[in-house]
CSV table of C-alpha atoms in Angstrom, one decimal:
chain,number,residue,atom,x,y,z
A,27,UNK,CA,39.8,3.1,-45.2
A,28,UNK,CA,41.7,4.6,-42.3
A,29,UNK,CA,39.8,4.8,-39.1
A,30,UNK,CA,40.2,8.6,-38.7
A,31,UNK,CA,38.0,11.5,-39.6
A,32,UNK,CA,34.9,13.5,-38.6
A,33,UNK,CA,31.9,12.3,-36.7
A,34,UNK,CA,29.6,14.4,-38.9
A,35,UNK,CA,30.7,12.4,-41.9
A,36,UNK,CA,31.0,9.0,-40.3
A,37,UNK,CA,28.8,8.5,-37.3
A,38,UNK,CA,29.7,6.6,-34.1
A,39,UNK,CA,27.4,3.6,-34.8
A,40,UNK,CA,29.2,3.1,-38.1
A,41,UNK,CA,32.6,3.4,-36.4
A,42,UNK,CA,31.7,0.9,-33.7
A,43,UNK,CA,30.2,-1.5,-36.4
A,44,UNK,CA,33.5,-1.5,-38.4
A,45,UNK,CA,35.5,-2.2,-35.3
A,46,UNK,CA,33.2,-5.0,-34.3
A,47,UNK,CA,33.0,-6.7,-37.7
A,48,UNK,CA,36.8,-6.6,-38.1
A,49,UNK,CA,37.3,-7.7,-34.5
A,50,UNK,CA,39.9,-4.9,-34.1
A,51,UNK,CA,42.1,-4.4,-31.0
A,52,UNK,CA,43.2,-1.0,-30.0
A,53,UNK,CA,42.1,2.4,-28.7
A,54,UNK,CA,39.5,4.8,-30.2
A,55,UNK,CA,40.1,8.4,-29.4
A,56,UNK,CA,37.1,10.8,-29.6
A,57,UNK,CA,37.4,14.5,-29.4
A,58,UNK,CA,34.8,17.3,-29.2
A,59,UNK,CA,35.9,20.8,-28.3
A,60,UNK,CA,37.8,20.4,-25.0
A,61,UNK,CA,36.5,16.9,-24.2
A,62,UNK,CA,38.6,13.8,-25.2
A,63,UNK,CA,37.4,10.3,-24.4
A,64,UNK,CA,39.1,6.9,-25.0
A,65,UNK,CA,37.5,3.6,-25.7
A,66,UNK,CA,39.5,0.4,-25.6
A,67,UNK,CA,38.6,-2.6,-27.7
A,68,UNK,CA,39.7,-6.2,-27.5
A,69,UNK,CA,38.6,-8.4,-30.4
A,70,UNK,CA,35.9,-5.9,-31.3
A,71,UNK,CA,34.4,-5.8,-27.8
A,72,UNK,CA,34.6,-2.8,-25.4
A,73,UNK,CA,36.8,-3.3,-22.3
A,74,UNK,CA,37.0,0.3,-21.0
A,75,UNK,CA,35.9,3.8,-21.7
A,76,UNK,CA,36.7,7.1,-20.1
A,77,UNK,CA,38.8,10.3,-20.1
A,78,UNK,CA,42.1,8.5,-19.2
A,79,UNK,CA,41.7,9.0,-15.5
A,80,UNK,CA,39.8,5.8,-14.6
A,81,UNK,CA,41.1,5.6,-11.1
A,82,UNK,CA,40.0,9.1,-10.2
A,83,UNK,CA,36.5,8.5,-11.6
A,84,UNK,CA,36.2,5.2,-9.7
A,85,UNK,CA,37.3,6.8,-6.5
A,86,UNK,CA,34.8,9.7,-6.9
A,87,UNK,CA,32.0,7.2,-7.5
A,88,UNK,CA,32.8,5.2,-4.4
A,89,UNK,CA,33.1,8.3,-2.2
A,90,UNK,CA,29.7,9.7,-3.5
A,91,UNK,CA,28.1,6.3,-2.9
A,92,UNK,CA,29.7,6.2,0.6
A,93,UNK,CA,31.3,2.9,-0.1
A,94,UNK,CA,34.7,4.1,1.2
A,95,UNK,CA,35.8,6.9,3.5
A,96,UNK,CA,38.4,9.6,2.7
A,97,UNK,CA,40.8,7.9,5.1
A,98,UNK,CA,40.4,4.5,3.4
A,99,UNK,CA,41.0,6.2,0.0
A,100,UNK,CA,44.2,7.8,1.2
A,101,UNK,CA,45.4,4.4,2.4
A,102,UNK,CA,44.4,2.8,-0.9
A,103,UNK,CA,46.3,5.4,-2.9
A,104,UNK,CA,49.5,4.8,-0.8
A,105,UNK,CA,49.1,1.1,-1.4
A,106,UNK,CA,48.5,1.6,-5.1
A,107,UNK,CA,51.7,3.6,-5.6
A,108,UNK,CA,53.7,1.2,-3.5
A,109,UNK,CA,52.5,-1.9,-5.4
A,110,UNK,CA,52.1,-0.2,-8.8
A,111,UNK,CA,48.6,-1.6,-9.4
A,112,UNK,CA,45.2,-0.2,-10.5
A,113,UNK,CA,42.9,1.2,-7.8
A,114,UNK,CA,40.3,-1.5,-8.5
A,115,UNK,CA,42.7,-4.2,-7.7
A,116,UNK,CA,43.8,-2.4,-4.5
A,117,UNK,CA,40.1,-2.1,-3.5
A,118,UNK,CA,39.7,-5.9,-3.7
A,119,UNK,CA,43.0,-6.8,-2.0
A,120,UNK,CA,42.2,-4.4,0.9
A,121,UNK,CA,38.8,-6.1,1.3
A,122,UNK,CA,36.7,-3.0,0.8
A,123,UNK,CA,34.7,-4.5,-2.1
A,124,UNK,CA,34.3,-8.0,-3.6
A,125,UNK,CA,35.6,-8.5,-7.1
A,126,UNK,CA,32.1,-9.1,-8.5
A,127,UNK,CA,30.9,-5.7,-7.2
A,128,UNK,CA,34.0,-3.9,-8.7
A,129,UNK,CA,33.3,-5.7,-12.0
A,130,UNK,CA,29.7,-4.5,-12.0
A,131,UNK,CA,30.8,-0.9,-11.1
A,132,UNK,CA,33.4,-0.9,-13.9
A,133,UNK,CA,30.7,-2.1,-16.4
A,134,UNK,CA,28.4,0.7,-15.3
A,135,UNK,CA,31.1,3.4,-15.6
A,136,UNK,CA,32.1,2.2,-19.0
A,137,UNK,CA,28.4,2.0,-20.2
A,138,UNK,CA,27.8,5.6,-18.9
A,139,UNK,CA,30.7,6.9,-21.0
A,140,UNK,CA,29.8,5.0,-24.2
A,141,UNK,CA,26.1,5.9,-24.1
A,142,UNK,CA,27.0,9.6,-23.5
A,143,UNK,CA,28.8,9.5,-26.9
A,144,UNK,CA,25.5,8.8,-28.7
A,145,UNK,CA,24.5,12.4,-28.1
A,146,UNK,CA,27.6,13.7,-29.9
A,147,UNK,CA,26.7,15.2,-33.3
A,148,UNK,CA,30.2,16.6,-34.0
A,149,UNK,CA,33.8,16.0,-33.3
A,150,UNK,CA,36.6,13.8,-34.6
A,151,UNK,CA,37.8,10.3,-34.1
A,152,UNK,CA,40.9,8.3,-34.6
A,153,UNK,CA,41.5,4.6,-34.0
A,154,UNK,CA,45.0,3.3,-33.1
A,155,UNK,CA,45.5,-0.4,-33.5
A,156,UNK,CA,47.5,-1.7,-30.5
A,157,UNK,CA,47.6,-4.6,-28.1
A,158,UNK,CA,45.1,-4.3,-25.2
A,159,UNK,CA,44.6,-6.4,-22.1
A,160,UNK,CA,42.3,-6.5,-19.1
A,161,UNK,CA,41.8,-8.2,-15.7
A,162,UNK,CA,39.0,-10.7,-16.3
A,163,UNK,CA,38.3,-10.8,-12.5
A,164,UNK,CA,37.5,-7.0,-12.5
A,165,UNK,CA,36.4,-6.3,-16.1
A,166,UNK,CA,33.8,-7.9,-18.3
A,167,UNK,CA,34.0,-7.0,-22.0
A,168,UNK,CA,30.8,-5.3,-23.3
A,169,UNK,CA,29.1,-6.6,-26.4
A,170,UNK,CA,29.5,-3.9,-29.0
A,171,UNK,CA,26.5,-5.1,-30.8
A,172,UNK,CA,24.3,-4.9,-27.7
A,173,UNK,CA,25.7,-1.5,-26.9
A,174,UNK,CA,24.7,-0.2,-30.3
A,175,UNK,CA,21.1,-1.5,-30.0
A,176,UNK,CA,20.7,-0.2,-26.4
A,177,UNK,CA,22.3,3.2,-27.4
A,178,UNK,CA,19.7,3.6,-30.2
A,179,UNK,CA,16.9,2.9,-27.7
A,180,UNK,CA,18.2,5.3,-25.1
A,181,UNK,CA,18.6,8.0,-27.7
A,182,UNK,CA,14.9,7.7,-28.6
A,183,UNK,CA,13.7,7.7,-25.0
A,184,UNK,CA,16.0,10.3,-23.4
A,185,UNK,CA,13.9,13.4,-24.5
A,186,UNK,CA,10.7,12.1,-22.8
A,187,UNK,CA,12.6,11.1,-19.6
A,188,UNK,CA,14.2,14.5,-19.4
A,189,UNK,CA,10.9,16.2,-19.8
A,190,UNK,CA,9.5,14.3,-16.7
A,191,UNK,CA,12.8,14.7,-14.8
A,192,UNK,CA,14.3,17.9,-16.1
A,193,UNK,CA,16.9,18.4,-13.3
A,194,UNK,CA,19.3,16.2,-11.3
A,195,UNK,CA,18.7,18.6,-8.4
A,196,UNK,CA,15.0,17.6,-8.0
A,197,UNK,CA,13.9,15.8,-4.8
A,198,UNK,CA,11.1,13.2,-5.0
A,199,UNK,CA,9.0,11.6,-2.2
A,200,UNK,CA,7.0,8.4,-2.2
A,201,UNK,CA,3.2,8.7,-2.1
A,202,UNK,CA,0.9,6.3,-0.1
A,203,UNK,CA,-0.2,3.4,-2.3
A,204,UNK,CA,-4.0,3.4,-2.8
A,205,UNK,CA,-5.7,0.1,-1.9
A,206,UNK,CA,-7.1,-1.9,-4.8
A,207,UNK,CA,-10.9,-1.5,-5.2
A,208,UNK,CA,-13.1,-4.2,-3.8
A,209,UNK,CA,-15.2,-6.5,-6.1
A,210,UNK,CA,-18.7,-5.0,-7.0
A,211,UNK,CA,-20.6,-8.0,-5.7
A,212,UNK,CA,-20.2,-11.7,-4.9
A,213,UNK,CA,-21.4,-12.8,-8.3
A,214,UNK,CA,-18.7,-10.7,-10.1
A,215,UNK,CA,-16.1,-12.0,-7.6
A,216,UNK,CA,-17.2,-15.6,-8.4
A,217,UNK,CA,-17.0,-15.0,-12.1
A,218,UNK,CA,-13.5,-13.7,-11.7
A,219,UNK,CA,-12.4,-16.7,-9.6
A,220,UNK,CA,-13.9,-19.1,-12.1
A,221,UNK,CA,-12.5,-17.4,-15.2
A,222,UNK,CA,-9.9,-19.1,-17.4
A,223,UNK,CA,-7.5,-16.2,-17.1
A,224,UNK,CA,-7.6,-16.2,-13.3
A,225,UNK,CA,-7.1,-20.0,-13.1
A,226,UNK,CA,-4.1,-19.7,-15.4
A,227,UNK,CA,-2.5,-16.9,-13.4
A,228,UNK,CA,-1.4,-18.8,-10.3
A,229,UNK,CA,1.8,-16.9,-9.7
A,230,UNK,CA,2.4,-13.9,-7.5
A,231,UNK,CA,1.7,-10.5,-9.0
A,232,UNK,CA,4.7,-9.0,-10.8
A,233,UNK,CA,6.6,-6.1,-9.2
A,234,UNK,CA,5.6,-2.7,-10.6
A,235,UNK,CA,8.0,-1.3,-13.1
A,236,UNK,CA,10.5,1.0,-11.4
A,237,UNK,CA,9.7,-0.3,-7.9
A,238,UNK,CA,13.3,-1.3,-7.4
A,239,UNK,CA,14.2,2.4,-7.0
A,240,UNK,CA,11.7,3.1,-4.2
A,241,UNK,CA,14.1,2.3,-1.3
A,242,UNK,CA,16.4,5.1,-2.6
A,243,UNK,CA,13.6,7.7,-2.7
A,244,UNK,CA,13.4,9.3,0.8
A,245,UNK,CA,12.2,12.8,0.2
A,246,UNK,CA,15.8,14.1,0.9
A,247,UNK,CA,18.1,12.7,-1.8
A,248,UNK,CA,18.4,14.6,-5.1
A,249,UNK,CA,18.2,12.7,-8.3
A,250,UNK,CA,21.9,12.9,-8.7
A,251,UNK,CA,22.4,11.5,-5.2
A,252,UNK,CA,20.0,8.6,-6.1
A,253,UNK,CA,22.1,7.9,-9.2
A,254,UNK,CA,25.3,7.9,-7.1
A,255,UNK,CA,24.0,5.6,-4.4
A,256,UNK,CA,21.9,3.2,-6.5
A,257,UNK,CA,24.9,2.5,-8.8
A,258,UNK,CA,22.7,1.4,-11.6
A,259,UNK,CA,23.5,4.1,-14.1
A,260,UNK,CA,21.9,7.4,-15.0
A,261,UNK,CA,19.4,6.1,-17.7
A,262,UNK,CA,17.9,3.3,-15.6
A,263,UNK,CA,17.3,5.7,-12.7
A,264,UNK,CA,15.7,8.3,-14.9
A,265,UNK,CA,13.5,5.6,-16.5
A,266,UNK,CA,12.4,4.2,-13.2
A,267,UNK,CA,11.6,7.7,-11.9
A,268,UNK,CA,9.5,8.3,-15.1
A,269,UNK,CA,7.6,5.0,-14.6
A,270,UNK,CA,6.9,5.8,-10.9
A,271,UNK,CA,5.7,9.3,-11.8
A,272,UNK,CA,3.3,7.7,-14.4
A,273,UNK,CA,2.0,5.3,-11.8
A,274,UNK,CA,1.4,8.1,-9.3
A,275,UNK,CA,3.8,6.4,-6.8
A,276,UNK,CA,6.1,9.5,-6.4
A,277,UNK,CA,6.0,13.2,-6.8
A,278,UNK,CA,8.5,16.0,-6.8
A,279,UNK,CA,8.9,18.1,-3.7
A,280,UNK,CA,8.2,21.7,-4.1
A,281,UNK,CA,11.0,23.0,-1.9
A,282,UNK,CA,14.6,21.9,-2.5
A,283,UNK,CA,16.3,20.4,0.5
A,284,UNK,CA,19.7,20.7,-1.0
A,285,UNK,CA,20.6,23.9,0.9
A,286,UNK,CA,19.6,22.3,4.2
A,287,UNK,CA,21.8,19.3,3.8
A,288,UNK,CA,25.5,19.0,4.3
A,289,UNK,CA,27.3,17.7,1.3
A,290,UNK,CA,28.6,14.2,2.0
A,291,UNK,CA,31.9,13.2,0.5
A,292,UNK,CA,34.2,15.0,-2.0
A,293,UNK,CA,36.0,14.3,-5.2
A,294,UNK,CA,39.3,12.6,-5.7
A,295,UNK,CA,40.9,15.8,-6.9
A,296,UNK,CA,39.5,17.8,-3.9
A,297,UNK,CA,41.1,15.2,-1.6
A,298,UNK,CA,44.5,15.8,-3.2
A,299,UNK,CA,44.0,19.6,-3.2
A,300,UNK,CA,42.9,19.4,0.5
A,301,UNK,CA,46.3,18.0,1.4
A,302,UNK,CA,48.1,20.9,-0.4
A,303,UNK,CA,45.8,23.5,1.2
A,304,UNK,CA,46.6,22.2,4.7
A,305,UNK,CA,50.3,22.4,4.1
A,306,UNK,CA,50.0,26.0,2.6
A,307,UNK,CA,47.9,27.2,5.6
A,308,UNK,CA,50.3,25.7,8.1
A,309,UNK,CA,53.3,27.4,6.4
A,310,UNK,CA,51.4,30.7,6.1
A,311,UNK,CA,50.5,30.6,9.8
A,312,UNK,CA,54.2,29.9,10.7
A,313,UNK,CA,55.5,32.8,8.6
A,314,UNK,CA,52.8,35.2,10.0
A,315,UNK,CA,53.8,34.3,13.5
A,316,UNK,CA,57.4,34.9,12.8
A,317,UNK,CA,56.7,38.4,11.3
A,318,UNK,CA,54.5,39.4,14.3
A,319,UNK,CA,57.2,38.1,16.7
A,320,UNK,CA,59.8,40.2,14.9
A,321,UNK,CA,57.8,43.4,15.2
A,322,UNK,CA,56.9,42.9,18.8
A,323,UNK,CA,60.2,41.8,20.0
A,324,UNK,CA,62.2,44.8,18.9
A,325,UNK,CA,61.5,48.4,20.0
A,326,UNK,CA,63.4,50.1,17.4
A,327,UNK,CA,61.9,50.6,13.9
A,328,UNK,CA,65.4,50.3,12.5
A,329,UNK,CA,66.0,47.0,14.3
A,330,UNK,CA,62.6,45.7,13.2
A,331,UNK,CA,63.3,46.5,9.6
A,332,UNK,CA,66.7,44.9,9.8
A,333,UNK,CA,65.2,41.7,11.1
A,334,UNK,CA,62.5,41.8,8.5
A,335,UNK,CA,64.9,40.2,6.1
A,336,UNK,CA,64.4,36.8,7.7
A,337,UNK,CA,60.6,36.8,7.1
A,338,UNK,CA,61.3,37.8,3.5
A,339,UNK,CA,63.5,34.8,3.1
A,340,UNK,CA,60.9,32.6,4.7
A,341,UNK,CA,58.3,33.9,2.3
A,342,UNK,CA,60.5,32.8,-0.6
A,343,UNK,CA,60.7,29.4,1.0
A,344,UNK,CA,57.0,29.3,1.3
A,345,UNK,CA,56.6,30.2,-2.4
A,346,UNK,CA,59.0,27.4,-3.3
A,347,UNK,CA,57.0,25.0,-1.1
A,348,UNK,CA,53.8,26.0,-2.8
A,349,UNK,CA,55.4,25.4,-6.2
A,350,UNK,CA,56.7,22.0,-5.0
A,351,UNK,CA,53.2,21.0,-3.8
A,352,UNK,CA,51.7,22.0,-7.2
A,353,UNK,CA,54.3,19.9,-9.0
A,354,UNK,CA,53.8,16.9,-6.8
A,355,UNK,CA,50.1,17.1,-7.4
A,356,UNK,CA,50.6,17.2,-11.1
A,357,UNK,CA,53.0,14.3,-11.0
A,358,UNK,CA,50.4,12.2,-9.1
A,359,UNK,CA,47.7,13.0,-11.7
A,360,UNK,CA,50.2,12.0,-14.5
A,361,UNK,CA,50.8,8.8,-12.7
A,362,UNK,CA,47.1,8.0,-12.3
A,363,UNK,CA,46.6,8.7,-16.0
A,364,UNK,CA,49.5,6.7,-17.5
A,365,UNK,CA,50.6,4.3,-14.7
A,366,UNK,CA,54.1,5.9,-14.6
A,367,UNK,CA,55.8,9.2,-13.9
A,368,UNK,CA,56.9,11.5,-16.8
A,369,UNK,CA,60.4,11.5,-18.1
A,370,UNK,CA,60.6,15.3,-17.7
A,371,UNK,CA,58.6,18.0,-15.9
A,372,UNK,CA,57.9,19.7,-19.2
A,373,UNK,CA,55.5,16.8,-20.0
A,374,UNK,CA,53.2,18.0,-17.2
A,375,UNK,CA,52.7,21.3,-19.2
A,376,UNK,CA,52.2,19.4,-22.5
A,377,UNK,CA,49.5,17.2,-20.8
A,378,UNK,CA,47.7,20.3,-19.5
A,379,UNK,CA,48.4,19.4,-15.8
A,380,UNK,CA,49.8,22.8,-15.0
A,381,UNK,CA,46.9,25.0,-16.1
A,382,UNK,CA,46.1,27.4,-13.3
A,383,UNK,CA,47.6,31.0,-13.3
A,384,UNK,CA,49.9,30.2,-10.4
A,385,UNK,CA,51.0,26.9,-12.0
A,386,UNK,CA,51.9,28.5,-15.3
A,387,UNK,CA,54.2,30.9,-13.5
A,388,UNK,CA,56.4,28.0,-12.2
A,389,UNK,CA,59.9,28.2,-13.7
A,390,UNK,CA,60.6,24.5,-14.4
A,391,UNK,CA,64.2,25.2,-15.1
A,392,UNK,CA,64.7,26.0,-11.4
A,393,UNK,CA,63.6,22.5,-10.4
A,394,UNK,CA,65.7,19.4,-10.5
A,395,UNK,CA,63.7,16.3,-11.4
A,396,UNK,CA,65.3,12.8,-11.4
A,397,UNK,CA,63.3,9.7,-12.4
A,398,UNK,CA,64.5,6.4,-11.0
A,399,UNK,CA,62.4,3.4,-12.0
A,400,UNK,CA,58.9,4.0,-10.5
A,401,UNK,CA,60.1,6.7,-8.1
A,402,UNK,CA,61.5,10.3,-8.5
A,403,UNK,CA,63.3,13.0,-6.7
A,404,UNK,CA,62.3,16.6,-6.9
A,405,UNK,CA,64.4,19.5,-5.5
A,406,UNK,CA,64.8,23.2,-6.2
A,407,UNK,CA,68.0,24.5,-7.8
């Protein structure tokens, strides 16, 4: 049978099992409402999963975890475009992260995407057989069989975990650990020391379940911030929090500190938009200064109105500059998604990269776009 159809009729576990058993190679496209995710398989094993913008997701994760700064990210993006390579490889070559840490992070991001799919009860799927490849230094294929078993376990446990930790905006604090009770008397202590069980247990006491998360719980970080900084995945963090709650080691703070704390970091798209906003503000200030100068410099209203033509022309130039910035941003997003620039500007609209009200008003026929190899030229007609 063709690997295409409805998730209601043929569940995701069955789809994964078929791909695994037949050791297929290709891309599984999953769509639900406005969400589309892609899972790449190599010999039936999962090598990547996401929305097609893996570099943007990796960058956002590193910024939130404070692994790199905004200036470092800007330099990495320039190097990435220059050398035409994935962001993960640029990170390693620049010395920001070792290859093993990048491999671990790629695995966690892939797992997070795949496990989120187990909550899908509707949607459609389509598998396209095609050749896939991966960098073995930065990507470790995930066992599809293990993913299926772990996914079933997480599906069963998630409802209880979310009852104990209902919001990612919650803030937890560590409670003082109560000392262990002293023995009732010397005789009972002696019996304990002489018992077979105590003689057999000569090792150090095991660490309490969930204790690995305690260093991240400081009474200030929200649950989402703990997930971002611990870089262990959402489910392991929620499970550890639930275990620590059961042990009486932590408790939720009554007041939220989120409003008192300054947000650290920003997303990859916000960084790109920030650059556009700076240019727009600079151009706006320049035009406003010219208009004010024109009004003040001339006494006559007639002369003032006559010279107002120049600011009007400048406003048109500003609008063209804004349209150019929007097009450049959309071209960068297209490059991050496909590793190349589009053949024509109309592909930006087809891919949904010009969605805002202002972007939809751009007349693409008034722009000249020339693609040369891995670079392009963009100019207004």
